[in-house]
Short mmCIF file of C-alpha atoms in Angstrom, two decimals:
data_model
loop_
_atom_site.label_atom_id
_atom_site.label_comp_id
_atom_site.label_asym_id
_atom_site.label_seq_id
_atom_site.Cartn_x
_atom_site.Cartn_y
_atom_site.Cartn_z
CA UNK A 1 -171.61 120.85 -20.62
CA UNK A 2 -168.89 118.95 -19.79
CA UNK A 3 -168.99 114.86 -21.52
CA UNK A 4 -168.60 111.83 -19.50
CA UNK A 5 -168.64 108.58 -21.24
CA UNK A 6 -169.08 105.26 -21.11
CA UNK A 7 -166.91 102.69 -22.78
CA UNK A 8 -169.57 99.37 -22.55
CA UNK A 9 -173.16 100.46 -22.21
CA UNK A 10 -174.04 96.55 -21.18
CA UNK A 11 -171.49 94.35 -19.31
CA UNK A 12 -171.97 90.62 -18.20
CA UNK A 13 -169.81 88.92 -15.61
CA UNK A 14 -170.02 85.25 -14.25
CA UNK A 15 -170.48 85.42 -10.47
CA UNK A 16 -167.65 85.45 -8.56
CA UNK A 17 -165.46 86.81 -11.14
CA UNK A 18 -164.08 90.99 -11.14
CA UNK A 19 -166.02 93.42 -12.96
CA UNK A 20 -164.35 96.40 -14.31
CA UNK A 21 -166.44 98.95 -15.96
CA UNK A 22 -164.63 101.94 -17.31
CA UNK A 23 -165.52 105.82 -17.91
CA UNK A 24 -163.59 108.47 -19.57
CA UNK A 25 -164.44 112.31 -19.01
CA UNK A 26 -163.46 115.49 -20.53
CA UNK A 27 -162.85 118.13 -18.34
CA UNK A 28 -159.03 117.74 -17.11
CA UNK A 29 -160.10 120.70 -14.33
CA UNK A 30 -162.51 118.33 -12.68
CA UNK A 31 -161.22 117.09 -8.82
CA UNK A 32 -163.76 115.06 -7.94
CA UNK A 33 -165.40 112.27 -9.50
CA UNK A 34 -168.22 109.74 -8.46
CA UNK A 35 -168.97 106.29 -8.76
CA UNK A 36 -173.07 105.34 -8.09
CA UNK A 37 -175.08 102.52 -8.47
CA UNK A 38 -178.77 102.67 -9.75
CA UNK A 39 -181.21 99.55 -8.80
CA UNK A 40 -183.96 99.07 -10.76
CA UNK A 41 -186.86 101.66 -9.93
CA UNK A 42 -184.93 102.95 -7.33
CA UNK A 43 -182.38 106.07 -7.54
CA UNK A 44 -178.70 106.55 -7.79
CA UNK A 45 -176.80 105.03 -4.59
CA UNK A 46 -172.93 106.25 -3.84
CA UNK A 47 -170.71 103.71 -4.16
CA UNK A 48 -167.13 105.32 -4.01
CA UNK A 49 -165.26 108.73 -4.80
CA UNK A 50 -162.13 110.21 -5.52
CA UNK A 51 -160.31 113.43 -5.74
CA UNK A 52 -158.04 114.13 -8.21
CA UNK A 53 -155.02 114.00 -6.04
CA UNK A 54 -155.19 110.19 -6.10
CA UNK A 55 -155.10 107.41 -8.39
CA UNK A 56 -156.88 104.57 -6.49
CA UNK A 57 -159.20 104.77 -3.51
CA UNK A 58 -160.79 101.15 -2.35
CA UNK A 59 -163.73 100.47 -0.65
CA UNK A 60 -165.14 96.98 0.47
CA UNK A 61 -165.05 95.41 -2.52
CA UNK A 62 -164.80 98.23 -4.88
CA UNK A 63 -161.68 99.86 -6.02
CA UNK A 64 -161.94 103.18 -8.28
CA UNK A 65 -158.98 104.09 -10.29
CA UNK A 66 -158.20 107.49 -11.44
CA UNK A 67 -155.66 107.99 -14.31
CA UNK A 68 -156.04 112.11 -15.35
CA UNK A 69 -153.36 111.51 -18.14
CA UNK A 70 -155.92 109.86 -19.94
CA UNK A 71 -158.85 111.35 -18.23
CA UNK A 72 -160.33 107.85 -17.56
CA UNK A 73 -162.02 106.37 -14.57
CA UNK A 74 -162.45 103.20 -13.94
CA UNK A 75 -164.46 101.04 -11.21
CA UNK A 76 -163.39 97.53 -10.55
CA UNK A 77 -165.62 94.98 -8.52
CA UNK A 78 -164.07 92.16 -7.27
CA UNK A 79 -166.09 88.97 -6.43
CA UNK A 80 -168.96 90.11 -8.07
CA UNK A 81 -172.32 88.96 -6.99
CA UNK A 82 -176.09 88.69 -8.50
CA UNK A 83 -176.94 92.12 -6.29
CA UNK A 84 -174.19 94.01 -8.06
CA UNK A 85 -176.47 93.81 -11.04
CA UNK A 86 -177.46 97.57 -11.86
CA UNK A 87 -176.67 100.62 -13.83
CA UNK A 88 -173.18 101.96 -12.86
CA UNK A 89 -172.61 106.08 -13.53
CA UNK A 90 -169.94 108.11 -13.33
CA UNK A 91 -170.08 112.10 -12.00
CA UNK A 92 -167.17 114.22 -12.18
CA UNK A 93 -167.26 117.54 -10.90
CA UNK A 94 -165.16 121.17 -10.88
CA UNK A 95 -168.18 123.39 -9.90
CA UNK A 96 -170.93 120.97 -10.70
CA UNK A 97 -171.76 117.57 -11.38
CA UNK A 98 -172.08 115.56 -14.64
CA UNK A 99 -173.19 112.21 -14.99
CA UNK A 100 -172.24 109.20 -17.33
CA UNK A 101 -174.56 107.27 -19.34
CA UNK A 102 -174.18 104.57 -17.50
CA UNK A 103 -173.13 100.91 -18.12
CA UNK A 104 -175.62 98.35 -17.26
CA UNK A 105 -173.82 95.32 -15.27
CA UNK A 106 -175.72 91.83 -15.60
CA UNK A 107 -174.58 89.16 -13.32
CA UNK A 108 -174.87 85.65 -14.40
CA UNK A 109 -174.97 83.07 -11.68
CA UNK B 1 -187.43 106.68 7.93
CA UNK B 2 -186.57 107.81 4.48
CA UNK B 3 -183.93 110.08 3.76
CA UNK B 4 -185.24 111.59 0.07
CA UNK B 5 -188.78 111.18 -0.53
CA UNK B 6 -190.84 112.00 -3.39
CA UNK B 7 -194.23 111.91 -4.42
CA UNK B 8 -195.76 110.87 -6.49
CA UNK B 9 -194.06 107.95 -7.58
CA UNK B 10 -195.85 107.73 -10.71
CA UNK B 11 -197.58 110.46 -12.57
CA UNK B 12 -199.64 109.99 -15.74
CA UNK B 13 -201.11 112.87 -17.65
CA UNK B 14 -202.02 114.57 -20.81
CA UNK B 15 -199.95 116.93 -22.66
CA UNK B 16 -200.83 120.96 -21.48
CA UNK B 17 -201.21 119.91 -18.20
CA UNK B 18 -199.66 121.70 -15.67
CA UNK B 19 -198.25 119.03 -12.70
CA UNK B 20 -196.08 119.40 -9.72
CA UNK B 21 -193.24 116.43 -7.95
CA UNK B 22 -192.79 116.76 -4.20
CA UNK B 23 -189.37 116.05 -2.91
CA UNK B 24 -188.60 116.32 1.00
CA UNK B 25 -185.41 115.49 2.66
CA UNK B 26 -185.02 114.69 6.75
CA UNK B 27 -181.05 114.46 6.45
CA UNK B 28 -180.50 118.20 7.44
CA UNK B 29 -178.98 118.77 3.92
CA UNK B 30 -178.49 122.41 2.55
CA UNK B 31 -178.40 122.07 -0.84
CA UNK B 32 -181.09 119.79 -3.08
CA UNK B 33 -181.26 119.08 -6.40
CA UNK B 34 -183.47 117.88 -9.29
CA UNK B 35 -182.54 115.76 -12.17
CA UNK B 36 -183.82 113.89 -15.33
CA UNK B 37 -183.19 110.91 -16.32
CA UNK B 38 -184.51 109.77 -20.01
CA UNK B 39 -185.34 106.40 -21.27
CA UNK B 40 -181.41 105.68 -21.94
CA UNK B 41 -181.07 106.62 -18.22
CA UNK B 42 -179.00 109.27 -18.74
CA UNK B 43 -178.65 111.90 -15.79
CA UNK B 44 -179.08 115.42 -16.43
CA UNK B 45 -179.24 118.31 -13.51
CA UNK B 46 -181.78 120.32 -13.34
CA UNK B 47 -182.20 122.70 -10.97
CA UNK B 48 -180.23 122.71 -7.86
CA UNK B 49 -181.58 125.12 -4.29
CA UNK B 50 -178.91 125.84 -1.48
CA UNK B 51 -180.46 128.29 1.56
CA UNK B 52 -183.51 129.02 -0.78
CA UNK B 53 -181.07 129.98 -3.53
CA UNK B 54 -181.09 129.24 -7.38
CA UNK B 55 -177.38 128.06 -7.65
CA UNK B 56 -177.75 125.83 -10.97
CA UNK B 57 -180.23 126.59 -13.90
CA UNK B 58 -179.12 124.65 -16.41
CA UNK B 59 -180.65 125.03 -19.96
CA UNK B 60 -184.44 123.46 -18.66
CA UNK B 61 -187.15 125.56 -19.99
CA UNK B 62 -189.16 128.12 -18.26
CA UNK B 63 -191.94 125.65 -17.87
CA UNK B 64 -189.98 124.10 -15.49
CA UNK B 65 -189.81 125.85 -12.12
CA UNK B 66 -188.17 124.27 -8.60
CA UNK B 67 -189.80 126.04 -5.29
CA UNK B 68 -188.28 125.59 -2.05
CA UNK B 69 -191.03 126.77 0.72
CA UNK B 70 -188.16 125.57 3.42
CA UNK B 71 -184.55 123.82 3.58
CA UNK B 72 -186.36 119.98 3.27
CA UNK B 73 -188.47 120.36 0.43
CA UNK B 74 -187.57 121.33 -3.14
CA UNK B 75 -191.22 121.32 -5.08
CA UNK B 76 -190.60 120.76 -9.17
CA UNK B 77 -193.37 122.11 -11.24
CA UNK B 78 -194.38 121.65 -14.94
CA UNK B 79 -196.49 123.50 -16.47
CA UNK B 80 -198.12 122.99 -20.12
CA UNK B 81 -196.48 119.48 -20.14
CA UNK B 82 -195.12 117.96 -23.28
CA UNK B 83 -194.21 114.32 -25.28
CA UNK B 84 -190.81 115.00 -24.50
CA UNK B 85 -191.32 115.77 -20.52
CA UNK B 86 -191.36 111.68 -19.82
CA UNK B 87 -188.47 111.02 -17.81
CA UNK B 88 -187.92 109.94 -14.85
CA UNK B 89 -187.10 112.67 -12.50
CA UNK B 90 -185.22 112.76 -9.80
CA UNK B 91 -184.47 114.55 -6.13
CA UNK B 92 -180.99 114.96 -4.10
CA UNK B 93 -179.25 116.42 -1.61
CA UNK B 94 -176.09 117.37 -0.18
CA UNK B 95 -174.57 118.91 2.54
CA UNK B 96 -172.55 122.17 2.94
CA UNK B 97 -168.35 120.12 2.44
CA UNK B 98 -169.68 117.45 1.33
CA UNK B 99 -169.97 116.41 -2.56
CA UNK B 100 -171.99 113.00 -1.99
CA UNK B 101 -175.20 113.68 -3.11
CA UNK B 102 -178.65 111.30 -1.72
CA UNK B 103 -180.69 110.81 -4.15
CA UNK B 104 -185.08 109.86 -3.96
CA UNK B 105 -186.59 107.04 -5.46
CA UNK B 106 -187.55 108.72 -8.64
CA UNK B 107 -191.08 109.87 -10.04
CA UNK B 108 -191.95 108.46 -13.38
CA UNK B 109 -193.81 110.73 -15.51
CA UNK B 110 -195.40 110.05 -18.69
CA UNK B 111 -197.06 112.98 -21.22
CA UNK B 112 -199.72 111.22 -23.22
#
């Protein structure tokens, strides 16, 4: 299978400050890659995607950045807040998914 | 309402047992999916169903069969459960052009 990794597996950010939590992957054919969000007890949420034709896409609050030289994906938060605490995974995909390990983001208020 | 359910929530049982997960989605999807996710939560697919069809077997063993009696519901069964079965398992699904995938709540299971 193809490896997606995690840099951090823990990450702790003051409120109100940017959270950036990074992901590198192996497969330089994947075109599609996945950013979700996993509450506590409760299952993976989509946050944000990309195709491999871009290099940033931004969402409300979110901002994923793709750089395939280095095969590494990164999701920043900005103005981070106590519900952004949760395990973050990302998916790339060519033909299927694979997930991350995850990095688990704490937010200190 | 719900869009990926899954029942039970929480299953405990002894090892050889032979247990099933419901999962039932009311988004219209085409295409549903089961993962597991072990105690370092990482996410591993299972099985995945698209018009009643097998599409992904990845290397799960044969204990492990998905049934699909219609487009909403993607069954998991276990049969002769082991240690190593705990996980928390998980249902998805996705639409036909679309790669966002909805994911359940989860069922916890534990082999004792």
């Amino acid at each position: 299978g193809e490896s997606v990794g995690l840099h951090l597996p823990t990450l702790s950010v003051q409120e109100g400050d940017n959270s950036i939590i990074n992901c590198a992957y192996s497969n330089s054919a994947s075109d599609y890659f996945i950013w979700y969000k996993q509450e506590s007890g409760k299952g993976p949420q989509f946050i944000i995607d990309i195709r491999s034709n871009m290099d940033k896409r931004q969402g409300q609050r979110v901002t994923v950045l793709l750089n395939k030289t280095v095969k590494h994906l990164s999701l920043q938060i900005a103005a981070t807040q106590p519900g952004d605490s949760a395990v973050y995974f990302c998916a790339e995909s060519k033909f299927q998914f694979y997930f991350g390990t995850g990095t688990s983001l704490t937010v200190i208020p | 309402d719900t869009a990926v359910s899954q029942t039970p929530k929480y299953l405990v049982t002894q090892m050889g047992n032979d247990k099933s997960i419901k999962c039932e989605q009311n988004l219209g999807h085409d295409t549903m999916y089961w993962y597991k996710q072990d105690s370092k939560k990482f996410l591993k697919i299972m099985f995945s169903y698209n018009n009643k069809e097998l599409i992904i077997n990845e290397t799960v063993p044969n204990r492990f069969s998905p049934k699909s009696p219609d487009k909403a519901h993607l069954n998991l069964h276990i049969n002769s459960l082991e240690l190593g079965d705990s996980a928390v398992y998980f249902c998805a699904s996705s639409t036909q052009g679309s790669d966002t995938q909805y994911f359940g709540p989860g069922t916890r299971l534990t082999v004792l």
